[in-house]
Amino acid sequence: MEQLINFDKQLFRIINNQWSNSFFNWLMPWLRNSNLWIPFYLFMILLITINFKKTGWWWVVFAAGTVILSDFVSSKIIKENIIRLRPCNDASIADWVHVLVGYRPQSSSFTSSHAANHFSIATFLYLTLSTQFKRWPAIFFFWAFSISYAQMYVGVHYPIDIFCGGIIGILIGYLSGKSFNKNYGLV
């Protein structure tokens, strides 16, 4: 376990410190800001509800439920039972970590709720929209990956936090997307 944690810190150092540059120092804090994505969420809700009427509203309920469940599993079940210092609060790496956010979250680092939530909705979007919007699926996962990468880059999560949060999100998004398609589907 110690080797895994050391590897995690070394990989974090590469992402957060060695790969830093002025453009990413500007972009990454902005990219991970949830307010930035509100227009995208509203666009998706309008797109689906206008084109698919009643089924579209069920899609909105399932999409919201996917994120709520993902956030609950990551934030309430896992984070409250597995306590891990965030890199921005870890004294053992304080001399080299770049913290690019204006605050230092105090909750546990494991798992990343940003990763869980964004990968859950990306998976849900992929499963429920890929037949209607053939070119979009890769964009959904690139979006989730970018936000997750930003969490490491700004100094608030280790790579393992992101990886495990992403796995949780993918599993929840998969179950939710399959359930939606089985019961409603956007046909």
GROMACS .gro file of C-alpha atoms in nm:
model
  187
    1MET     CA    1   0.000   0.000   0.000
    2GLU     CA    2   0.288   0.235   0.079
    3GLN     CA    3   0.432   0.182  -0.270
    4LEU     CA    4   0.097   0.270  -0.425
    5ILE     CA    5   0.071   0.589  -0.219
    6ASN     CA    6   0.430   0.685  -0.312
    7PHE     CA    7   0.354   0.623  -0.681
    8ASP     CA    8   0.038   0.833  -0.646
    9LYS     CA    9   0.235   1.123  -0.496
   10GLN     CA   10   0.503   1.098  -0.765
   11LEU     CA   11   0.243   1.104  -1.042
   12PHE     CA   12   0.068   1.394  -0.870
   13ARG     CA   13   0.399   1.583  -0.858
   14ILE     CA   14   0.447   1.537  -1.232
   15ILE     CA   15   0.095   1.662  -1.311
   16ASN     CA   16   0.079   1.941  -1.055
   17ASN     CA   17   0.438   2.063  -1.059
   18GLN     CA   18   0.648   1.945  -1.352
   19TRP     CA   19   0.380   1.982  -1.621
   20SER     CA   20   0.264   2.322  -1.501
   21ASN     CA   21   0.262   2.615  -1.740
   22SER     CA   22   0.111   2.962  -1.747
   23PHE     CA   23  -0.175   2.870  -1.984
   24PHE     CA   24  -0.288   2.574  -1.771
   25ASN     CA   25  -0.241   2.784  -1.456
   26TRP     CA   26  -0.510   3.012  -1.601
   27LEU     CA   27  -0.729   2.743  -1.765
   28MET     CA   28  -0.752   2.469  -1.502
   29PRO     CA   29  -0.905   2.667  -1.213
   30TRP     CA   30  -1.159   2.806  -1.458
   31LEU     CA   31  -1.232   2.465  -1.614
   32ARG     CA   32  -1.318   2.300  -1.282
   33ASN     CA   33  -1.557   2.579  -1.177
   34SER     CA   34  -1.909   2.433  -1.179
   35ASN     CA   35  -2.066   2.770  -1.270
   36LEU     CA   36  -1.888   2.755  -1.605
   37TRP     CA   37  -2.090   2.448  -1.703
   38ILE     CA   38  -2.440   2.575  -1.616
   39PRO     CA   39  -2.508   2.688  -1.977
   40PHE     CA   40  -2.410   2.339  -2.101
   41TYR     CA   41  -2.645   2.170  -1.854
   42LEU     CA   42  -2.930   2.405  -1.949
   43PHE     CA   43  -2.860   2.347  -2.318
   44MET     CA   44  -2.877   1.969  -2.270
   45ILE     CA   45  -3.203   1.993  -2.074
   46LEU     CA   46  -3.361   2.213  -2.343
   47LEU     CA   47  -3.229   1.999  -2.628
   48ILE     CA   48  -3.367   1.678  -2.481
   49THR     CA   49  -3.700   1.810  -2.351
   50ILE     CA   50  -3.782   1.998  -2.673
   51ASN     CA   51  -3.692   1.704  -2.897
   52PHE     CA   52  -3.824   1.417  -2.686
   53LYS     CA   53  -4.113   1.574  -2.488
   54LYS     CA   54  -4.233   1.351  -2.199
   55THR     CA   55  -3.953   1.099  -2.245
   56GLY     CA   56  -3.713   1.392  -2.239
   57TRP     CA   57  -3.836   1.491  -1.894
   58TRP     CA   58  -3.777   1.136  -1.774
   59TRP     CA   59  -3.427   1.168  -1.918
   60VAL     CA   60  -3.375   1.484  -1.707
   61VAL     CA   61  -3.494   1.299  -1.394
   62PHE     CA   62  -3.258   1.007  -1.462
   63ALA     CA   63  -2.965   1.241  -1.543
   64ALA     CA   64  -3.018   1.436  -1.220
   65GLY     CA   65  -3.059   1.113  -1.024
   66THR     CA   66  -2.735   0.982  -1.172
   67VAL     CA   67  -2.537   1.280  -1.043
   68ILE     CA   68  -2.715   1.282  -0.707
   69LEU     CA   69  -2.642   0.912  -0.653
   70SER     CA   70  -2.282   0.949  -0.766
   71ASP     CA   71  -2.227   1.245  -0.535
   72PHE     CA   72  -2.390   1.063  -0.244
   73VAL     CA   73  -2.173   0.752  -0.288
   74SER     CA   74  -1.853   0.955  -0.325
   75SER     CA   75  -1.916   1.230  -0.068
   76LYS     CA   76  -2.125   1.061   0.199
   77ILE     CA   77  -2.039   0.692   0.187
   78ILE     CA   78  -1.674   0.684   0.081
   79LYS     CA   79  -1.528   1.020   0.189
   80GLU     CA   80  -1.679   0.998   0.536
   81ASN     CA   81  -1.532   0.650   0.587
   82ILE     CA   82  -1.194   0.675   0.414
   83ILE     CA   83  -1.009   0.980   0.540
   84ARG     CA   84  -0.723   1.101   0.322
   85LEU     CA   85  -0.561   1.442   0.327
   86ARG     CA   86  -0.594   1.641   0.011
   87PRO     CA   87  -0.259   1.729  -0.148
   88CYS     CA   88  -0.324   2.099  -0.081
   89ASN     CA   89  -0.338   2.017   0.293
   90ASP     CA   90  -0.059   1.756   0.305
   91ALA     CA   91   0.239   1.892   0.502
   92SER     CA   92   0.470   1.625   0.358
   93ILE     CA   93   0.448   1.784   0.010
   94ALA     CA   94   0.378   2.146   0.106
   95ASP     CA   95   0.718   2.267  -0.017
   96TRP     CA   96   0.643   2.183  -0.381
   97VAL     CA   97   0.266   2.151  -0.434
   98HIS     CA   98   0.104   2.424  -0.646
   99VAL     CA   99  -0.238   2.516  -0.509
  100LEU     CA  100  -0.424   2.715  -0.772
  101VAL     CA  101  -0.759   2.760  -0.600
  102GLY     CA  102  -0.847   3.034  -0.355
  103TYR     CA  103  -0.944   2.793  -0.079
  104ARG     CA  104  -0.828   2.459   0.056
  105PRO     CA  105  -1.114   2.209   0.081
  106GLN     CA  106  -1.112   2.031   0.416
  107SER     CA  107  -1.311   1.722   0.319
  108SER     CA  108  -1.137   1.393   0.250
  109SER     CA  109  -0.956   1.363  -0.080
  110PHE     CA  110  -1.069   1.005  -0.153
  111THR     CA  111  -1.262   0.980  -0.379
  112SER     CA  112  -1.297   1.278  -0.608
  113SER     CA  113  -1.662   1.374  -0.627
  114HIS     CA  114  -1.586   1.592  -0.930
  115ALA     CA  115  -1.455   1.282  -1.110
  116ALA     CA  116  -1.739   1.059  -0.990
  117ASN     CA  117  -2.008   1.309  -1.087
  118HIS     CA  118  -1.866   1.403  -1.426
  119PHE     CA  119  -1.785   1.048  -1.531
  120SER     CA  120  -2.130   0.933  -1.416
  121ILE     CA  121  -2.305   1.193  -1.631
  122ALA     CA  122  -2.063   1.138  -1.923
  123THR     CA  123  -2.142   0.766  -1.916
  124PHE     CA  124  -2.515   0.835  -1.887
  125LEU     CA  125  -2.498   1.079  -2.179
  126TYR     CA  126  -2.298   0.830  -2.385
  127LEU     CA  127  -2.544   0.546  -2.326
  128THR     CA  128  -2.859   0.750  -2.375
  129LEU     CA  129  -2.758   0.986  -2.656
  130SER     CA  130  -2.505   0.803  -2.874
  131THR     CA  131  -2.768   0.673  -3.118
  132GLN     CA  132  -2.915   1.022  -3.170
  133PHE     CA  133  -2.595   1.227  -3.163
  134LYS     CA  134  -2.328   1.005  -3.313
  135ARG     CA  135  -2.033   1.245  -3.280
  136TRP     CA  136  -2.088   1.350  -2.920
  137PRO     CA  137  -1.981   1.049  -2.709
  138ALA     CA  138  -1.606   1.113  -2.724
  139ILE     CA  139  -1.668   1.475  -2.627
  140PHE     CA  140  -1.853   1.370  -2.309
  141PHE     CA  141  -1.560   1.162  -2.186
  142PHE     CA  142  -1.303   1.424  -2.286
  143TRP     CA  143  -1.506   1.677  -2.085
  144ALA     CA  144  -1.514   1.450  -1.775
  145PHE     CA  145  -1.142   1.373  -1.810
  146SER     CA  146  -1.052   1.743  -1.847
  147ILE     CA  147  -1.240   1.843  -1.533
  148SER     CA  148  -1.087   1.551  -1.343
  149TYR     CA  149  -0.738   1.635  -1.465
  150ALA     CA  150  -0.795   1.995  -1.352
  151GLN     CA  151  -0.861   1.869  -0.998
  152MET     CA  152  -0.508   1.727  -0.985
  153TYR     CA  153  -0.352   2.020  -1.165
  154VAL     CA  154  -0.491   2.276  -0.917
  155GLY     CA  155  -0.372   2.068  -0.620
  156VAL     CA  156  -0.693   1.937  -0.461
  157HIS     CA  157  -0.681   1.565  -0.557
  158TYR     CA  158  -0.431   1.286  -0.607
  159PRO     CA  159  -0.452   1.068  -0.921
  160ILE     CA  160  -0.589   0.766  -0.730
  161ASP     CA  161  -0.872   0.985  -0.595
  162ILE     CA  162  -0.958   1.077  -0.954
  163PHE     CA  163  -0.923   0.723  -1.089
  164CYS     CA  164  -1.145   0.569  -0.821
  165GLY     CA  165  -1.398   0.851  -0.845
  166GLY     CA  166  -1.408   0.799  -1.221
  167ILE     CA  167  -1.467   0.424  -1.182
  168ILE     CA  168  -1.751   0.486  -0.937
  169GLY     CA  169  -1.901   0.742  -1.174
  170ILE     CA  170  -1.876   0.512  -1.475
  171LEU     CA  171  -2.046   0.228  -1.285
  172ILE     CA  172  -2.331   0.450  -1.163
  173GLY     CA  173  -2.370   0.614  -1.504
  174TYR     CA  174  -2.375   0.273  -1.670
  175LEU     CA  175  -2.647   0.138  -1.439
  176SER     CA  176  -2.853   0.454  -1.472
  177GLY     CA  177  -2.814   0.476  -1.850
  178LYS     CA  178  -2.903   0.111  -1.902
  179SER     CA  179  -3.205   0.148  -1.673
  180PHE     CA  180  -3.324   0.458  -1.861
  181ASN     CA  181  -3.281   0.290  -2.200
  182LYS     CA  182  -3.465  -0.022  -2.085
  183ASN     CA  183  -3.761   0.172  -1.941
  184TYR     CA  184  -3.783   0.478  -2.170
  185GLY     CA  185  -3.512   0.528  -2.429
  186LEU     CA  186  -3.492   0.825  -2.663
  187VAL     CA  187  -3.638   0.668  -2.976
   0.00000   0.00000   0.00000
